[in-house]
Backbone as numpy.savetxt, mean C-alpha at the origin, in Angstrom:
# Nx Ny Nz CAx CAy CAz Cx Cy Cz
-27.28 -6.21 16.30 -26.55 -6.80 15.18 -26.10 -5.74 14.19
-26.99 -4.78 13.90 -26.62 -3.70 12.98 -25.45 -2.91 13.54
-25.45 -2.68 14.85 -24.36 -1.95 15.48 -23.03 -2.67 15.33
-23.05 -4.00 15.43 -21.82 -4.80 15.27 -21.28 -4.66 13.85
-22.19 -4.73 12.87 -21.78 -4.62 11.47 -21.21 -3.23 11.18
-21.88 -2.20 11.69 -21.41 -0.83 11.49 -20.04 -0.64 12.13
-19.84 -1.20 13.32 -18.54 -1.11 14.00 -17.45 -1.79 13.18
-17.77 -2.96 12.64 -16.78 -3.69 11.83 -16.38 -2.87 10.61
-17.38 -2.28 9.93 -17.08 -1.47 8.75 -16.30 -0.22 9.13
-16.62 0.35 10.29 -15.91 1.55 10.74 -14.45 1.25 11.03
-14.18 0.10 11.66 -12.80 -0.29 11.95 -12.03 -0.50 10.65
-12.64 -1.19 9.70 -11.99 -1.41 8.41 -11.74 -0.08 7.69
-12.70 0.84 7.78 -12.53 2.15 7.15 -11.40 2.92 7.78
-11.30 2.88 9.10 -10.22 3.58 9.80 -8.86 3.02 9.40
-8.76 1.70 9.33 -7.50 1.08 8.93 -7.14 1.41 7.48
-8.15 1.65 6.67 -7.91 1.97 5.26 -7.34 3.36 5.09
-7.85 4.33 5.84 -7.46 5.73 5.61 -6.20 6.13 6.37
-5.74 5.31 7.31 -4.51 5.65 8.03 -3.34 5.64 7.04
-2.57 6.73 6.93 -1.44 6.76 5.99 -0.41 5.68 6.31
0.11 5.06 5.26 1.11 4.02 5.43 1.85 3.77 4.13
2.54 2.63 4.02 3.28 2.32 2.80 2.39 2.29 1.56
1.13 1.86 1.71 0.24 1.80 0.55 0.09 3.17 -0.11
-0.19 4.18 0.71 -0.37 5.52 0.17 0.93 6.06 -0.42
2.05 5.73 0.22 3.34 6.19 -0.29 3.64 5.57 -1.65
3.29 4.29 -1.82 3.54 3.62 -3.10 2.64 4.19 -4.19
1.38 4.48 -3.84 0.47 5.09 -4.81 0.97 6.48 -5.19
1.46 7.24 -4.21 2.01 8.56 -4.49 3.21 8.45 -5.44
4.08 7.52 -5.16 5.25 7.31 -6.01 4.84 6.99 -7.44
3.84 6.12 -7.60 3.37 5.76 -8.93 2.72 6.94 -9.63
1.92 7.72 -8.88 1.26 8.87 -9.48 2.24 9.92 -9.94
3.29 10.15 -9.17 4.29 11.14 -9.55 5.10 10.67 -10.77
5.26 9.36 -10.90 6.07 8.84 -12.01 5.29 8.71 -13.30
4.05 8.20 -13.19 3.32 7.88 -14.41 1.93 8.43 -14.51
1.54 9.30 -13.60 0.22 9.90 -13.70 -0.88 9.03 -13.12
-2.13 9.38 -13.49 -3.30 8.75 -12.88 -3.36 7.25 -13.15
-3.07 6.83 -14.38 -3.17 5.40 -14.70 -2.20 4.58 -13.86
-0.99 5.10 -13.67 -0.01 4.38 -12.85 -0.45 4.33 -11.40
-1.00 5.43 -10.88 -1.48 5.46 -9.50 -2.62 4.48 -9.30
-3.52 4.39 -10.28 -4.64 3.45 -10.17 -4.15 2.01 -10.28
-3.14 1.77 -11.12 -2.59 0.42 -11.19 -1.96 0.03 -9.87
-1.26 0.97 -9.23 -0.68 0.70 -7.92 -1.78 0.42 -6.90
-2.88 1.16 -7.00 -4.02 0.94 -6.10 -4.56 -0.48 -6.23
-4.76 -0.92 -7.46 -5.28 -2.28 -7.65 -4.24 -3.33 -7.25
-2.96 -3.01 -7.38 -1.94 -3.92 -6.89 -1.99 -4.05 -5.38
-2.16 -2.93 -4.69 -2.29 -2.94 -3.23 -3.47 -3.82 -2.81
-4.60 -3.64 -3.47 -5.79 -4.41 -3.11 -5.60 -5.89 -3.45
-4.91 -6.19 -4.55 -4.64 -7.58 -4.89 -3.81 -8.25 -3.80
-2.84 -7.51 -3.25 -2.06 -8.06 -2.14 -2.92 -8.34 -0.93
-3.87 -7.44 -0.64 -4.81 -7.67 0.45 -5.63 -8.94 0.21
-6.07 -9.12 -1.04 -6.90 -10.28 -1.35 -6.14 -11.59 -1.15
-4.85 -11.58 -1.47 -4.05 -12.79 -1.25 -4.01 -13.13 0.24
-3.69 -12.13 1.07 -3.67 -12.37 2.51 -5.05 -12.76 3.02
-6.08 -12.13 2.47 -7.44 -12.47 2.88 -7.78 -13.91 2.55
-7.41 -14.36 1.35 -7.69 -15.74 0.97 -6.93 -16.72 1.87
-5.68 -16.40 2.17 -4.90 -17.27 3.06 -5.52 -17.32 4.45
-6.07 -16.19 4.89 -6.69 -16.15 6.21 -7.95 -16.99 6.24
-8.76 -16.89 5.20 -10.02 -17.64 5.15 -9.76 -19.13 5.21
-8.70 -19.60 4.54 -8.42 -21.05 4.53 -7.52 -21.46 5.69
-7.12 -20.50 6.53 -6.37 -20.83 7.73 -4.87 -20.75 7.62
-4.33 -20.42 6.44 -2.87 -20.40 6.27 -2.26 -19.13 6.86
-3.04 -18.05 6.92 -2.50 -16.81 7.49 -2.12 -16.98 8.94
-2.90 -17.78 9.67 -2.60 -18.01 11.09 -1.30 -18.77 11.26
-0.97 -19.63 10.27 0.29 -20.38 10.36 1.47 -19.43 10.31
1.45 -18.47 9.40 2.53 -17.50 9.31 2.58 -16.63 10.56
1.41 -16.17 11.00 1.37 -15.31 12.18 1.90 -16.01 13.41
1.77 -17.35 13.46 2.22 -18.11 14.62 3.67 -18.56 14.51
4.26 -18.44 13.31 5.64 -18.87 13.10 6.58 -17.68 13.18
7.37 -17.62 14.25 8.28 -16.49 14.43 9.30 -16.40 13.30
9.81 -17.57 12.86 10.83 -17.57 11.82 10.26 -17.07 10.49
9.10 -17.61 10.10 8.50 -17.20 8.83 8.10 -15.73 8.88
7.58 -15.32 10.01 7.16 -13.92 10.16 8.37 -12.99 10.02
9.49 -13.37 10.64 10.69 -12.54 10.58 11.24 -12.46 9.16
11.25 -13.58 8.45 11.77 -13.60 7.09 10.94 -12.68 6.18
9.61 -12.84 6.25 8.75 -12.01 5.41 8.90 -10.54 5.80
9.05 -10.29 7.09 9.18 -8.91 7.56 10.46 -8.28 7.02
11.57 -9.01 7.06 12.84 -8.48 6.57 12.78 -8.23 5.06
12.24 -9.21 4.31 12.13 -9.06 2.86 11.23 -7.88 2.52
10.10 -7.77 3.21 9.20 -6.66 2.95 9.82 -5.32 3.29
10.53 -5.25 4.41 11.20 -4.02 4.79 12.26 -3.61 3.79
13.04 -4.59 3.33 14.08 -4.29 2.35 13.48 -3.82 1.02
12.31 -4.37 0.67 11.67 -3.93 -0.57 11.23 -2.47 -0.45
10.68 -2.08 0.69 10.31 -0.68 0.89 11.55 0.22 0.87
12.64 -0.26 1.47 13.89 0.51 1.43 14.34 0.69 -0.01
14.25 -0.38 -0.81 14.62 -0.29 -2.23 13.78 0.75 -2.96
12.45 0.72 -2.73 11.59 1.70 -3.37 11.96 3.12 -2.93
12.25 3.28 -1.65 12.62 4.60 -1.14 13.92 5.10 -1.74
14.93 4.23 -1.79 16.23 4.63 -2.33 16.11 4.96 -3.82
15.36 4.15 -4.57 15.22 4.41 -6.01 14.49 5.73 -6.25
13.51 6.05 -5.39 12.80 7.32 -5.54 13.71 8.49 -5.20
14.51 8.35 -4.14 15.45 9.41 -3.77 16.50 9.60 -4.86
16.97 8.51 -5.44 17.96 8.61 -6.51 17.36 9.30 -7.73
16.09 9.01 -8.02 15.42 9.66 -9.14 15.35 11.17 -8.92
15.16 11.59 -7.66 15.09 13.03 -7.38 16.45 13.69 -7.59
17.54 12.94 -7.36 18.88 13.50 -7.56 19.24 13.60 -9.03
18.74 12.65 -9.83 19.12 12.62 -11.24 18.10 13.31 -12.13
17.03 13.87 -11.55 16.02 14.55 -12.36 16.65 15.78 -13.02
16.52 15.93 -14.33 17.12 17.08 -15.01 16.43 18.38 -14.65
17.20 19.45 -14.65 16.62 20.77 -14.42 16.09 21.30 -15.74
14.88 21.80 -15.73 14.28 22.32 -16.96 13.74 23.70 -16.71
13.57 24.44 -17.78 13.00 25.78 -17.65 11.57 25.69 -17.17
11.11 26.66 -16.36 9.75 26.60 -15.85 8.71 26.48 -16.94
9.00 27.02 -18.14 8.02 26.96 -19.21 7.98 25.61 -19.92
9.01 24.78 -19.68 9.04 23.48 -20.34 9.60 22.43 -19.40
8.83 22.00 -18.39 9.29 21.01 -17.45 9.57 19.68 -18.12
10.66 19.03 -17.71 11.02 17.76 -18.33 10.16 16.65 -17.76
9.46 15.92 -18.61 8.63 14.82 -18.12 9.48 13.67 -17.64
9.02 13.03 -16.55 9.73 11.86 -16.06 9.38 10.66 -16.92
10.31 9.72 -17.09 9.98 8.54 -17.87 8.86 7.76 -17.21
7.86 7.39 -18.01 6.71 6.67 -17.45 7.11 5.24 -17.10
6.58 4.71 -15.99 6.89 3.33 -15.63 6.21 2.37 -16.59
6.69 1.14 -16.63 6.07 0.15 -17.49 4.67 -0.16 -16.96
3.86 -0.79 -17.82 2.46 -1.02 -17.47 2.29 -1.88 -16.23
3.27 -2.75 -15.96 3.12 -3.65 -14.82 3.89 -3.23 -13.58
4.81 -2.28 -13.70 5.68 -1.98 -12.56 4.91 -1.33 -11.41
3.97 -0.45 -11.72 3.21 0.20 -10.65 2.33 -0.81 -9.92
1.65 -1.65 -10.69 0.82 -2.70 -10.08 1.68 -3.61 -9.22
2.84 -3.98 -9.74 3.71 -4.90 -9.02 4.20 -4.28 -7.72
4.53 -2.98 -7.75 4.99 -2.31 -6.53 3.91 -2.32 -5.46
2.67 -2.01 -5.86 1.58 -2.04 -4.89 1.33 -3.44 -4.37
1.36 -4.42 -5.26 1.10 -5.81 -4.89 2.15 -6.32 -3.91
3.42 -6.13 -4.25 4.49 -6.65 -3.40 4.55 -5.93 -2.06
4.21 -4.64 -2.06 4.22 -3.90 -0.80 3.29 -4.55 0.22
2.12 -5.01 -0.22 1.20 -5.66 0.70 1.49 -7.15 0.87
1.91 -7.81 -0.20 2.20 -9.23 -0.11 3.35 -9.50 0.86
4.31 -8.58 0.92 5.47 -8.76 1.79 5.30 -8.04 3.13
4.06 -7.77 3.49 3.78 -7.11 4.76 3.09 -8.09 5.70
3.85 -8.77 6.58 3.24 -9.78 7.46 2.29 -9.17 8.49
2.37 -7.86 8.70 1.45 -7.24 9.66 0.00 -7.38 9.20
-0.20 -7.48 7.88 -1.56 -7.68 7.37 -2.06 -9.06 7.78
-1.17 -10.06 7.73 -1.55 -11.41 8.17 -1.93 -11.39 9.65
-1.15 -10.66 10.44 -1.45 -10.58 11.87 -2.80 -9.89 12.09
-3.04 -8.82 11.33 -4.33 -8.12 11.46 -5.48 -9.02 11.07
-5.34 -9.71 9.92 -6.42 -10.55 9.43 -6.69 -11.74 10.35
-5.64 -12.30 10.92 -5.85 -13.48 11.78 -6.15 -13.10 13.22
-5.73 -11.90 13.64 -5.95 -11.51 15.03 -7.17 -10.65 15.24
-7.32 -9.60 14.44 -8.41 -8.65 14.65 -9.65 -8.97 13.81
-9.45 -9.40 12.57 -10.59 -9.59 11.68 -11.62 -10.57 12.25
-11.20 -11.71 12.83 -12.21 -12.62 13.39 -13.04 -11.98 14.50
-12.46 -10.99 15.19 -13.20 -10.32 16.25 -14.32 -9.44 15.70
-14.24 -9.11 14.40 -15.24 -8.26 13.78 -16.41 -9.04 13.21
-16.31 -10.37 13.22 -17.40 -11.21 12.70 -18.59 -11.13 13.66
-19.75 -10.73 13.19 -20.93 -10.66 14.07 -21.25 -12.01 14.68
-21.68 -12.04 15.94 -22.02 -13.31 16.60 -23.08 -14.09 15.83
-22.84 -15.38 15.68 -23.80 -16.23 14.99 -23.59 -16.34 13.51
-22.72 -15.50 12.93 -22.46 -15.57 11.50 -21.43 -16.67 11.22
-21.52 -17.37 10.09 -20.52 -18.39 9.75 -19.14 -17.75 9.56
-18.13 -18.34 10.15 -16.81 -17.69 10.22 -16.18 -17.45 8.85
-16.00 -18.52 8.07 -15.28 -18.38 6.80 -15.98 -17.43 5.82
-17.28 -17.57 5.56 -17.94 -16.60 4.65 -17.90 -15.17 5.19
-18.01 -15.03 6.52 -17.98 -13.69 7.10 -16.61 -13.05 6.94
-15.55 -13.86 7.14 -14.20 -13.34 6.95 -13.99 -12.94 5.49
-14.48 -13.76 4.58 -14.35 -13.44 3.15 -15.08 -12.14 2.84
-16.26 -11.94 3.42 -17.02 -10.72 3.19 -16.26 -9.50 3.73
-15.68 -9.63 4.93 -14.94 -8.51 5.51 -13.70 -8.18 4.68
-13.04 -9.20 4.16 -11.87 -8.96 3.30 -12.29 -8.21 2.04
-13.40 -8.62 1.45 -13.89 -7.93 0.24 -14.27 -6.48 0.55
-14.90 -6.26 1.71 -15.24 -4.89 2.10 -13.98 -4.06 2.27
-12.96 -4.65 2.91 -11.69 -3.95 3.09 -11.07 -3.61 1.74
-11.13 -4.55 0.80 -10.59 -4.28 -0.53 -11.35 -3.18 -1.26
-12.67 -3.20 -1.16 -13.47 -2.15 -1.81 -13.19 -0.79 -1.20
-13.06 -0.74 0.12 -12.73 0.52 0.77 -11.36 1.03 0.30
-10.42 0.08 0.12 -9.10 0.47 -0.36 -9.15 1.04 -1.76
-9.97 0.42 -2.63 -10.09 0.93 -4.00 -10.70 2.33 -4.00
-11.75 2.52 -3.21 -12.41 3.82 -3.17 -11.47 4.89 -2.62
-10.81 4.59 -1.49 -9.96 5.58 -0.83 -8.72 5.90 -1.67
-7.98 4.87 -2.04 -6.76 5.12 -2.80 -7.07 5.59 -4.22
-8.20 5.12 -4.78 -8.59 5.60 -6.10 -8.91 7.09 -6.08
-9.66 7.51 -5.06 -9.97 8.94 -4.93 -8.71 9.75 -4.70
-7.79 9.20 -3.89 -6.52 9.89 -3.65 -5.72 10.01 -4.93
-5.73 8.96 -5.76 -5.00 8.98 -7.03 -5.53 10.08 -7.94
-6.86 10.20 -7.99 -7.47 11.22 -8.85 -7.13 12.62 -8.36
-7.23 12.84 -7.04 -6.91 14.16 -6.49 -5.44 14.50 -6.70
-4.59 13.48 -6.52 -3.15 13.70 -6.67 -2.81 14.12 -8.09
-3.37 13.41 -9.05 -2.99 13.66 -10.44 -3.76 14.83 -11.06
-4.81 15.32 -10.42 -5.47 16.52 -10.91 -4.56 17.75 -10.77
-3.64 17.65 -9.83 -2.69 18.75 -9.63 -1.43 18.52 -10.45
-1.55 17.77 -11.54 -0.36 17.35 -12.29 0.41 18.52 -12.88
-0.29 19.57 -13.29 0.40 20.72 -13.86 1.41 21.29 -12.86
0.99 21.37 -11.62 1.89 21.86 -10.58 2.93 20.83 -10.23
2.49 19.56 -10.13 3.40 18.50 -9.70 4.50 18.21 -10.73
4.26 18.57 -12.00 5.26 18.28 -13.03 6.39 19.31 -13.06
6.25 20.39 -12.31 7.36 21.35 -12.24 8.56 20.66 -11.59
9.73 20.77 -12.20 10.90 20.04 -11.70 11.18 20.27 -10.22
11.07 21.52 -9.75 11.37 21.80 -8.35 10.37 21.13 -7.42
9.09 21.13 -7.83 8.06 20.49 -7.01 8.23 18.98 -7.03
8.47 18.42 -8.22 8.67 16.97 -8.33 9.84 16.49 -7.51
10.90 17.27 -7.50 12.09 16.87 -6.74 11.77 16.81 -5.25
11.05 17.83 -4.76 10.68 17.85 -3.34 9.76 16.68 -3.00
8.75 16.44 -3.84 7.81 15.36 -3.58 8.49 14.00 -3.66
9.39 13.83 -4.64 10.14 12.57 -4.72 10.95 12.34 -3.46
11.57 13.39 -2.95 12.38 13.24 -1.75 11.53 12.92 -0.53
10.36 13.55 -0.45 9.47 13.25 0.68 8.96 11.82 0.59
8.48 11.43 -0.60 7.96 10.08 -0.79 9.05 9.03 -0.58
10.24 9.28 -1.14 11.34 8.34 -0.96 11.73 8.20 0.50
11.76 9.32 1.21 12.12 9.27 2.63 11.08 8.50 3.44
9.79 8.69 3.09 8.73 7.97 3.79 8.85 6.47 3.55
9.04 6.07 2.29 9.19 4.64 1.99 10.42 4.06 2.67
11.53 4.80 2.60 12.76 4.33 3.25 12.54 4.21 4.76
11.86 5.19 5.34 11.61 5.16 6.78 10.75 4.00 7.20
9.67 3.73 6.46 8.81 2.59 6.76 9.62 1.30 6.68
10.42 1.17 5.61 11.21 -0.05 5.43 12.23 -0.23 6.54
12.92 0.85 6.91 13.93 0.76 7.97 13.29 0.36 9.29
12.11 0.89 9.57 11.43 0.53 10.82 11.06 -0.94 10.83
10.54 -1.42 9.70 10.14 -2.84 9.61 11.34 -3.74 9.80
12.47 -3.41 9.14 13.68 -4.24 9.28 14.19 -4.19 10.71
14.19 -3.01 11.33 14.66 -2.87 12.71 13.80 -3.68 13.67
12.49 -3.70 13.44 11.59 -4.46 14.31 11.81 -5.96 14.17
12.31 -6.37 13.01 12.51 -7.81 12.77 13.77 -8.35 13.41
14.66 -7.46 13.83 15.94 -7.89 14.39 15.75 -8.38 15.82
């Protein structure tokens, strides 16, 4: 039984640390608004997970996963949102003012809710999470354990792992802020982050066609 629980936690941990749109959104927030923005994006990402987790526990996640039309609609909307984030980040890199190395121009800080909202919507509009929660998560429930409470526990563990992983990443990212605030470095990072977000979104939209 202990081995089953350890395996379940290991699978959730692996899924947490694999780079994806979540990390790109946190990076985007950290580059724009520093540590607080990155942490807000982190909690937004986890809030999106919790919504899908709650839907899965009550059985609604399986309905979406089984509906080709609903799945396609959410997939297209989610992909387009990632494309929007990518394009806006790339545009920001083009319009970033050039400043002297001794006085780098600070980027305008995002509003208090925009970073959280970006993280939240990135996961809320990702139907692959519904497929994961309804397809793989039940397989991680130890034999003999009650299904609904066990699924809720696994969702909470996944959320906590996300907070720890992305929170630690946010802190490490923003500790290098002195270097990251240099206009030339910020421009390169914005372009990389924007391209990653755009690429993820384009792939999701292409898969939905």
